[in-house]
CSV table of N, CA and C in Angstrom, one decimal:
chain,number,residue,atom,x,y,z
A,1,ALA,N,21.7,47.2,125.7
A,1,ALA,CA,21.0,46.0,125.1
A,1,ALA,C,20.1,46.5,124.0
A,2,SER,N,20.2,45.8,122.9
A,2,SER,CA,19.4,46.2,121.7
A,2,SER,C,18.0,45.5,121.7
A,3,ASN,N,17.8,44.4,122.5
A,3,ASN,CA,16.6,43.7,122.5
A,3,ASN,C,15.6,44.2,123.5
A,4,SER,N,14.4,43.7,123.5
A,4,SER,CA,13.4,44.2,124.4
A,4,SER,C,13.5,43.6,125.8
A,5,ILE,N,14.3,42.6,126.0
A,5,ILE,CA,14.5,42.0,127.3
A,5,ILE,C,16.0,41.9,127.6
A,6,ILE,N,16.3,41.9,128.9
A,6,ILE,CA,17.6,41.9,129.4
A,6,ILE,C,17.7,40.7,130.4
A,7,MET,N,18.8,40.0,130.3
A,7,MET,CA,19.0,38.9,131.3
A,7,MET,C,20.3,39.2,132.1
A,8,PHE,N,20.1,39.0,133.4
A,8,PHE,CA,21.3,39.1,134.3
A,8,PHE,C,21.6,37.8,134.8
A,9,THR,N,22.9,37.4,134.8
A,9,THR,CA,23.4,36.2,135.4
A,9,THR,C,24.7,36.5,136.1
A,10,ASP,N,24.9,35.9,137.3
A,10,ASP,CA,26.1,36.1,138.0
A,10,ASP,C,27.2,35.2,137.3
A,11,ALA,N,28.4,35.6,137.3
A,11,ALA,CA,29.5,34.9,136.6
A,11,ALA,C,29.9,33.7,137.4
A,12,ASP,N,29.6,33.6,138.6
A,12,ASP,CA,30.1,32.5,139.5
A,12,ASP,C,29.0,31.4,139.7
A,13,ILE,N,28.1,31.3,138.8
A,13,ILE,CA,27.0,30.3,138.9
A,13,ILE,C,27.4,29.1,138.1
A,14,THR,N,27.3,27.9,138.6
A,14,THR,CA,27.5,26.7,137.8
A,14,THR,C,26.2,25.9,137.7
A,15,GLY,N,26.2,25.1,136.6
A,15,GLY,CA,25.0,24.3,136.4
A,15,GLY,C,23.8,24.9,135.7
A,16,PHE,N,24.0,26.1,135.2
A,16,PHE,CA,23.0,26.9,134.5
A,16,PHE,C,22.9,26.5,133.1
A,17,THR,N,21.9,25.6,132.7
A,17,THR,CA,21.8,25.1,131.4
A,17,THR,C,20.9,25.9,130.5
A,18,ALA,N,20.9,25.5,129.2
A,18,ALA,CA,20.0,26.2,128.3
A,18,ALA,C,18.6,26.0,128.6
A,19,GLN,N,18.2,24.8,129.1
A,19,GLN,CA,16.8,24.5,129.5
A,19,GLN,C,16.4,25.4,130.7
A,20,LYS,N,17.3,25.6,131.7
A,20,LYS,CA,17.0,26.5,132.8
A,20,LYS,C,16.9,27.9,132.4
A,21,MET,N,17.8,28.3,131.5
A,21,MET,CA,17.8,29.6,130.9
A,21,MET,C,16.4,29.9,130.2
A,22,GLU,N,16.0,29.0,129.5
A,22,GLU,CA,14.7,29.1,128.7
A,22,GLU,C,13.6,29.3,129.7
A,23,LYS,N,13.6,28.6,130.8
A,23,LYS,CA,12.6,28.6,131.8
A,23,LYS,C,12.4,30.0,132.4
A,24,ILE,N,13.5,30.8,132.6
A,24,ILE,CA,13.3,32.1,133.1
A,24,ILE,C,13.2,33.2,132.0
A,25,ILE,N,13.5,32.9,130.8
A,25,ILE,CA,13.4,33.8,129.7
A,25,ILE,C,11.9,33.9,129.2
A,26,LEU,N,11.3,32.7,129.0
A,26,LEU,CA,10.0,32.6,128.3
A,26,LEU,C,8.9,33.5,128.9
A,27,PRO,N,8.8,33.5,130.2
A,27,PRO,CA,7.7,34.3,130.8
A,27,PRO,C,7.8,35.8,130.5
A,28,VAL,N,9.0,36.3,130.3
A,28,VAL,CA,9.2,37.7,130.0
A,28,VAL,C,9.1,37.9,128.4
A,29,LEU,N,9.7,36.9,127.7
A,29,LEU,CA,9.6,37.0,126.3
A,29,LEU,C,8.2,36.9,125.7
A,30,ASN,N,7.4,36.1,126.3
A,30,ASN,CA,6.0,36.0,125.8
A,30,ASN,C,5.1,37.1,126.4
A,31,GLY,N,5.6,38.0,127.2
A,31,GLY,CA,4.9,39.1,127.7
A,31,GLY,C,4.0,38.9,128.9
A,32,SER,N,4.1,37.7,129.5
A,32,SER,CA,3.2,37.5,130.7
A,32,SER,C,3.8,38.0,132.0
A,33,ARG,N,5.1,38.4,132.0
A,33,ARG,CA,5.8,38.9,133.2
A,33,ARG,C,6.7,40.1,132.8
A,34,ILE,N,6.8,41.1,133.7
A,34,ILE,CA,7.8,42.2,133.4
A,34,ILE,C,9.2,41.7,133.9
A,35,MET,N,9.2,40.8,134.9
A,35,MET,CA,10.4,40.3,135.4
A,35,MET,C,10.2,38.9,135.9
A,36,TYR,N,11.2,38.0,135.7
A,36,TYR,CA,11.1,36.6,136.1
A,36,TYR,C,12.5,36.3,136.7
A,37,ILE,N,12.4,35.7,137.9
A,37,ILE,CA,13.7,35.4,138.6
A,37,ILE,C,13.8,33.9,138.8
A,38,GLY,N,15.0,33.4,138.5
A,38,GLY,CA,15.4,32.0,138.8
A,38,GLY,C,16.1,32.0,140.1
A,39,VAL,N,15.4,31.3,141.1
A,39,VAL,CA,16.0,31.2,142.5
A,39,VAL,C,16.7,29.9,142.6
A,40,ILE,N,17.9,29.9,143.1
A,40,ILE,CA,18.6,28.7,143.2
A,40,ILE,C,18.0,27.9,144.4
A,41,ARG,N,17.6,26.6,144.1
A,41,ARG,CA,17.1,25.8,145.1
A,41,ARG,C,18.2,25.3,146.0
A,42,ARG,N,18.0,25.6,147.3
A,42,ARG,CA,19.0,25.2,148.3
A,42,ARG,C,18.8,23.8,148.8
A,43,ARG,N,19.9,23.3,149.3
A,43,ARG,CA,19.8,21.9,149.8
A,43,ARG,C,18.9,21.8,151.1
A,44,ALA,N,19.0,22.8,151.9
A,44,ALA,CA,18.2,22.8,153.1
A,44,ALA,C,16.8,23.2,152.8
A,45,TYR,N,15.8,22.3,153.1
A,45,TYR,CA,14.4,22.5,152.8
A,45,TYR,C,13.9,23.8,153.5
A,46,TRP,N,14.3,24.0,154.7
A,46,TRP,CA,13.8,25.1,155.5
A,46,TRP,C,14.2,26.5,154.8
A,47,PHE,N,15.4,26.5,154.2
A,47,PHE,CA,15.9,27.7,153.6
A,47,PHE,C,15.0,28.1,152.4
A,48,ASN,N,14.6,27.1,151.6
A,48,ASN,CA,13.7,27.3,150.5
A,48,ASN,C,12.3,27.9,151.0
A,49,LYS,N,11.9,27.5,152.1
A,49,LYS,CA,10.6,28.0,152.7
A,49,LYS,C,10.8,29.5,153.2
A,50,ILE,N,11.9,29.8,153.8
A,50,ILE,CA,12.2,31.1,154.3
A,50,ILE,C,12.3,32.1,153.1
A,51,MET,N,12.9,31.6,152.0
A,51,MET,CA,13.1,32.5,150.8
A,51,MET,C,11.7,33.1,150.3
A,52,ARG,N,10.6,32.4,150.6
A,52,ARG,CA,9.3,33.0,150.2
A,52,ARG,C,9.0,34.3,150.9
A,53,PHE,N,9.6,34.6,152.0
A,53,PHE,CA,9.3,35.8,152.8
A,53,PHE,C,10.4,36.9,152.7
A,54,LEU,N,11.5,36.6,152.0
A,54,LEU,CA,12.6,37.6,151.8
A,54,LEU,C,12.6,38.2,150.4
A,55,PRO,N,13.2,39.3,150.3
A,55,PRO,CA,13.3,39.9,149.0
A,55,PRO,C,14.1,38.9,148.1
A,56,LEU,N,13.6,38.8,146.8
A,56,LEU,CA,14.2,37.8,145.9
A,56,LEU,C,15.5,38.4,145.4
A,57,ILE,N,16.6,37.8,145.9
A,57,ILE,CA,17.9,38.2,145.4
A,57,ILE,C,18.5,37.0,144.8
A,58,SER,N,18.8,37.1,143.5
A,58,SER,CA,19.3,36.0,142.8
A,58,SER,C,20.1,36.5,141.6
A,59,GLY,N,21.1,35.7,141.3
A,59,GLY,CA,22.0,36.1,140.2
A,59,GLY,C,21.4,35.7,138.8
A,60,LEU,N,20.1,35.3,138.8
A,60,LEU,CA,19.5,34.9,137.6
A,60,LEU,C,18.1,35.6,137.5
A,61,ARG,N,18.1,36.6,136.6
A,61,ARG,CA,16.8,37.2,136.4
A,61,ARG,C,16.7,37.8,134.9
A,62,VAL,N,15.5,37.9,134.4
A,62,VAL,CA,15.2,38.4,133.1
A,62,VAL,C,14.2,39.5,133.3
A,63,ILE,N,14.4,40.6,132.7
A,63,ILE,CA,13.4,41.8,132.8
A,63,ILE,C,13.1,42.3,131.4
A,64,LYS,N,12.0,43.0,131.3
A,64,LYS,CA,11.7,43.8,130.1
A,64,LYS,C,12.5,45.0,130.2
A,65,LYS,N,13.0,45.5,129.1
A,65,LYS,CA,13.9,46.6,129.1
A,65,LYS,C,13.2,47.9,129.7
A,66,GLU,N,11.9,47.9,129.5
A,66,GLU,CA,11.1,49.1,130.0
A,66,GLU,C,11.3,49.2,131.5
A,67,LEU,N,11.4,48.0,132.2
A,67,LEU,CA,11.6,48.1,133.7
A,67,LEU,C,13.0,48.7,134.0
A,68,TRP,N,14.0,48.4,133.2
A,68,TRP,CA,15.3,48.9,133.5
A,68,TRP,C,15.3,50.5,133.5
A,69,PHE,N,14.5,51.0,132.6
A,69,PHE,CA,14.4,52.5,132.4
A,69,PHE,C,13.6,53.1,133.6
A,70,LYS,N,12.8,52.3,134.3
A,70,LYS,CA,12.0,52.8,135.4
A,70,LYS,C,12.8,53.0,136.7
A,71,VAL,N,13.9,52.3,136.7
A,71,VAL,CA,14.8,52.3,137.9
A,71,VAL,C,15.8,53.5,137.7
A,72,PRO,N,15.7,54.4,138.7
A,72,PRO,CA,16.7,55.6,138.7
A,72,PRO,C,18.1,55.1,138.7
A,73,ASP,N,19.0,55.8,138.0
A,73,ASP,CA,20.4,55.4,137.9
A,73,ASP,C,21.1,55.3,139.2
A,74,LYS,N,20.7,56.0,140.2
A,74,LYS,CA,21.3,56.0,141.5
A,74,LYS,C,21.2,54.6,142.2
A,75,TYR,N,20.2,53.8,141.7
A,75,TYR,CA,20.0,52.4,142.3
A,75,TYR,C,20.6,51.3,141.4
A,76,LYS,N,21.3,51.7,140.4
A,76,LYS,CA,21.8,50.7,139.4
A,76,LYS,C,23.3,50.4,139.7
A,77,ARG,N,23.6,50.0,141.0
A,77,ARG,CA,24.9,49.5,141.3
A,77,ARG,C,24.8,48.6,142.5
A,78,GLY,N,25.8,47.7,142.5
A,78,GLY,CA,25.8,46.7,143.6
A,78,GLY,C,24.6,45.9,143.9
A,79,TYR,N,24.3,45.6,145.1
A,79,TYR,CA,23.1,44.8,145.4
A,79,TYR,C,21.9,45.7,145.4
A,80,GLN,N,22.0,47.0,145.4
A,80,GLN,CA,20.9,47.9,145.3
A,80,GLN,C,20.0,47.6,144.1
A,81,MET,N,20.7,47.2,143.0
A,81,MET,CA,20.0,47.0,141.7
A,81,MET,C,18.9,45.9,141.8
A,82,GLU,N,19.2,44.8,142.5
A,82,GLU,CA,18.3,43.8,142.6
A,82,GLU,C,17.0,44.2,143.4
A,83,ILE,N,17.2,44.9,144.5
A,83,ILE,CA,16.1,45.3,145.3
A,83,ILE,C,15.3,46.4,144.6
A,84,ALA,N,16.0,47.3,143.9
A,84,ALA,CA,15.4,48.3,143.1
A,84,ALA,C,14.5,47.7,141.9
A,85,LEU,N,15.1,46.7,141.3
A,85,LEU,CA,14.3,46.0,140.2
A,85,LEU,C,13.1,45.4,140.8
A,86,ASN,N,13.2,44.7,142.0
A,86,ASN,CA,12.1,44.1,142.6
A,86,ASN,C,11.0,45.2,142.9
A,87,TYR,N,11.5,46.3,143.5
A,87,TYR,CA,10.5,47.4,143.9
A,87,TYR,C,9.8,48.0,142.7
A,88,PHE,N,10.5,48.4,141.7
A,88,PHE,CA,9.9,49.1,140.6
A,88,PHE,C,9.1,48.1,139.8
A,89,ALA,N,9.4,46.8,139.7
A,89,ALA,CA,8.6,45.8,139.1
A,89,ALA,C,7.3,45.7,139.8
A,90,SER,N,7.4,45.7,141.2
A,90,SER,CA,6.1,45.5,142.0
A,90,SER,C,5.2,46.7,141.9
A,91,THR,N,5.8,47.9,141.6
A,91,THR,CA,4.9,49.1,141.5
A,91,THR,C,4.5,49.4,140.0
A,92,SER,N,4.9,48.5,139.1
A,92,SER,CA,4.6,48.7,137.7
A,92,SER,C,3.2,48.4,137.3
A,93,GLY,N,2.5,47.6,138.1
A,93,GLY,CA,1.2,47.1,137.7
A,93,GLY,C,1.3,45.9,136.9
A,94,GLN,N,2.5,45.4,136.6
A,94,GLN,CA,2.6,44.2,135.8
A,94,GLN,C,3.1,43.0,136.7
A,95,LYS,N,2.9,41.8,136.1
A,95,LYS,CA,3.2,40.7,136.9
A,95,LYS,C,4.7,40.3,137.0
A,96,VAL,N,5.1,39.8,138.2
A,96,VAL,CA,6.5,39.4,138.4
A,96,VAL,C,6.4,37.9,138.8
A,97,GLY,N,7.4,37.1,138.4
A,97,GLY,CA,7.3,35.7,138.7
A,97,GLY,C,8.7,35.2,139.1
A,98,HIS,N,8.7,34.0,139.6
A,98,HIS,CA,10.0,33.3,140.0
A,98,HIS,C,9.7,31.8,140.0
A,99,CYS,N,10.8,31.1,139.9
A,99,CYS,CA,10.8,29.7,140.0
A,99,CYS,C,12.1,29.2,140.7
A,100,PHE,N,12.0,28.1,141.4
A,100,PHE,CA,13.2,27.5,142.0
A,100,PHE,C,13.8,26.6,141.0
A,101,LEU,N,15.1,26.7,140.8
A,101,LEU,CA,15.9,25.9,139.9
A,101,LEU,C,16.9,25.0,140.6
A,102,GLY,N,16.8,23.8,140.4
A,102,GLY,CA,17.7,22.8,141.0
A,102,GLY,C,18.9,22.6,140.2
A,103,GLY,N,19.9,22.0,140.8
A,103,GLY,CA,21.2,21.7,140.0
A,103,GLY,C,22.1,22.8,139.7
A,104,ILE,N,21.8,24.0,140.3
A,104,ILE,CA,22.6,25.2,140.1
A,104,ILE,C,23.3,25.5,141.4
A,105,ARG,N,24.6,25.9,141.4
A,105,ARG,CA,25.3,26.2,142.5
A,105,ARG,C,25.9,27.6,142.3
A,106,HIS,N,26.0,28.3,143.4
A,106,HIS,CA,26.6,29.7,143.5
A,106,HIS,C,27.8,29.6,144.4
A,107,ILE,N,28.9,30.0,143.9
A,107,ILE,CA,30.1,29.9,144.7
A,107,ILE,C,30.0,31.0,145.8
A,108,ILE,N,30.1,30.6,147.1
A,108,ILE,CA,29.9,31.5,148.2
A,108,ILE,C,31.1,32.5,148.3
A,109,LYS,N,30.8,33.6,148.9
A,109,LYS,CA,31.8,34.7,149.1
A,109,LYS,C,33.1,34.2,149.9
A,110,GLU,N,32.8,33.4,150.9
A,110,GLU,CA,33.9,32.9,151.7
A,110,GLU,C,34.8,32.0,151.0
A,111,LYS,N,34.3,31.2,150.0
A,111,LYS,CA,35.1,30.4,149.2
A,111,LYS,C,36.0,31.2,148.2
A,112,LYS,N,35.3,32.2,147.6
A,112,LYS,CA,36.0,33.1,146.6
A,112,LYS,C,37.1,33.9,147.3
A,113,ARG,N,36.8,34.5,148.5
A,113,ARG,CA,37.7,35.5,149.0
A,113,ARG,C,38.4,35.1,150.3
A,114,GLY,N,38.1,34.0,150.8
A,114,GLY,CA,38.7,33.6,152.1
A,114,GLY,C,37.6,33.9,153.2
A,115,ALA,N,37.8,33.3,154.3
A,115,ALA,CA,36.8,33.4,155.4
A,115,ALA,C,36.6,34.8,155.9
A,116,LEU,N,37.6,35.5,156.2
A,116,LEU,CA,37.4,36.9,156.8
A,116,LEU,C,36.8,37.8,155.7
A,117,LEU,N,37.5,37.9,154.6
A,117,LEU,CA,37.0,38.8,153.5
A,117,LEU,C,35.6,38.4,153.0
A,118,GLY,N,35.3,37.1,153.0
A,118,GLY,CA,34.0,36.6,152.6
A,118,GLY,C,32.9,37.1,153.6
A,119,ILE,N,33.2,36.9,154.9
A,119,ILE,CA,32.3,37.4,155.9
A,119,ILE,C,32.0,38.9,155.8
A,120,LEU,N,33.1,39.6,155.6
A,120,LEU,CA,33.0,41.1,155.5
A,120,LEU,C,32.1,41.4,154.3
A,121,ALA,N,32.4,40.8,153.2
A,121,ALA,CA,31.6,41.0,151.9
A,121,ALA,C,30.1,40.7,152.2
A,122,ARG,N,29.9,39.6,152.9
A,122,ARG,CA,28.5,39.2,153.2
A,122,ARG,C,27.8,40.2,154.1
A,123,ILE,N,28.5,40.8,155.0
A,123,ILE,CA,28.0,41.8,155.9
A,123,ILE,C,27.7,43.1,155.1
A,124,LYS,N,28.6,43.5,154.2
A,124,LYS,CA,28.4,44.6,153.4
A,124,LYS,C,27.2,44.4,152.5
A,125,MET,N,27.0,43.2,151.9
A,125,MET,CA,25.9,42.9,151.1
A,125,MET,C,24.6,43.1,151.9
A,126,GLY,N,24.6,42.5,153.1
A,126,GLY,CA,23.4,42.6,153.9
A,126,GLY,C,23.0,44.0,154.3
A,127,LEU,N,24.0,44.8,154.6
A,127,LEU,CA,23.8,46.2,155.0
A,127,LEU,C,23.2,47.0,153.8
A,128,GLU,N,23.8,46.8,152.6
A,128,GLU,CA,23.4,47.4,151.4
A,128,GLU,C,22.0,47.1,151.1
A,129,ILE,N,21.6,45.8,151.2
A,129,ILE,CA,20.2,45.4,150.9
A,129,ILE,C,19.3,46.0,151.9
A,130,ALA,N,19.6,46.0,153.2
A,130,ALA,CA,18.7,46.6,154.2
A,130,ALA,C,18.5,48.1,154.0
A,131,LEU,N,19.6,48.8,153.6
A,131,LEU,CA,19.5,50.2,153.4
A,131,LEU,C,18.6,50.5,152.2
A,132,ILE,N,18.8,49.9,151.1
A,132,ILE,CA,18.0,50.1,149.9
A,132,ILE,C,16.6,49.7,150.1
A,133,GLY,N,16.4,48.6,150.8
A,133,GLY,CA,15.0,48.2,151.2
A,133,GLY,C,14.3,49.2,152.0
A,134,TRP,N,15.0,49.8,153.0
A,134,TRP,CA,14.4,50.9,153.8
A,134,TRP,C,14.1,52.1,152.9
A,135,ARG,N,15.0,52.5,152.1
A,135,ARG,CA,14.9,53.7,151.2
A,135,ARG,C,13.7,53.6,150.3
A,136,LEU,N,13.5,52.4,149.7
A,136,LEU,CA,12.5,52.2,148.7
A,136,LEU,C,11.1,51.8,149.3
A,137,TYR,N,11.1,50.7,150.1
A,137,TYR,CA,9.9,50.2,150.6
A,137,TYR,C,9.3,51.0,151.8
A,138,VAL,N,10.1,51.8,152.4
A,138,VAL,CA,9.5,52.7,153.5
A,138,VAL,C,9.5,54.1,153.1
A,139,VAL,N,10.7,54.7,152.9
A,139,VAL,CA,10.8,56.2,152.6
A,139,VAL,C,10.1,56.5,151.3
A,140,HIS,N,10.5,55.8,150.2
A,140,HIS,CA,9.9,56.2,148.9
A,140,HIS,C,8.4,56.0,148.9
A,141,ARG,N,7.9,55.0,149.5
A,141,ARG,CA,6.4,54.8,149.6
A,141,ARG,C,5.8,55.9,150.4
A,142,MET,N,6.4,56.3,151.5
A,142,MET,CA,5.8,57.4,152.2
A,142,MET,C,5.8,58.7,151.4
A,143,GLN,N,6.9,58.9,150.7
A,143,GLN,CA,7.0,60.1,149.8
A,143,GLN,C,5.9,60.1,148.7
A,144,GLN,N,5.7,58.9,148.1
A,144,GLN,CA,4.7,58.8,147.1
A,144,GLN,C,3.3,59.0,147.7
A,145,ALA,N,3.0,58.5,148.9
A,145,ALA,CA,1.7,58.7,149.5
A,145,ALA,C,1.5,60.1,149.9
A,146,TYR,N,2.6,60.8,150.3
A,146,TYR,CA,2.5,62.2,150.7
A,146,TYR,C,2.1,63.1,149.4
A,147,LYS,N,2.8,62.8,148.3
A,147,LYS,CA,2.6,63.5,147.1
A,147,LYS,C,1.1,63.2,146.6
A,148,ALA,N,0.7,62.0,146.7
A,148,ALA,CA,-0.7,61.7,146.2
A,148,ALA,C,-1.7,62.4,147.1
A,149,ASN,N,-1.5,62.4,148.4
A,149,ASN,CA,-2.4,63.1,149.4
A,149,ASN,C,-2.4,64.6,149.1
A,150,LYS,N,-1.2,65.1,148.9
A,150,LYS,CA,-1.1,66.6,148.7
A,150,LYS,C,-1.8,67.0,147.3
A,151,ALA,N,-1.8,66.1,146.3
A,151,ALA,CA,-2.4,66.4,145.0
A,151,ALA,C,-3.9,66.4,145.1
A,152,SER,N,-4.4,65.6,146.0
A,152,SER,CA,-5.9,65.4,146.1
A,152,SER,C,-6.6,66.4,147.0
């Protein structure tokens, strides 16, 4: 990317308009956020409430290019990338933001791949997210704390 910001969008999202795109680009473009995530508003009210406590995984995000370079290459694949972006953005000292976007739909894995393959893909995704979450939010933080403690 030759610009100072990078936008990620999943190819299987529908209803993503220019106005919604602008809503997630502007906070990064104007410098108030290092990353901004557009979260698809779900039809189930309770699901939107639960989303506040889970790692933000969304096919719609905009980041400053400097954040991309903070993420080690080993985390730049699959679903690891989203969790790694979340982690390194949170440790950057800069602000991260998100908003819920209505009118957008994401084609679910079971519809794209069939029931069995879709469920297997969903399980693989969950395991990948859990593993990278453990590696970064627990192991990496412990390593950083150990290094800081050893240096002082």
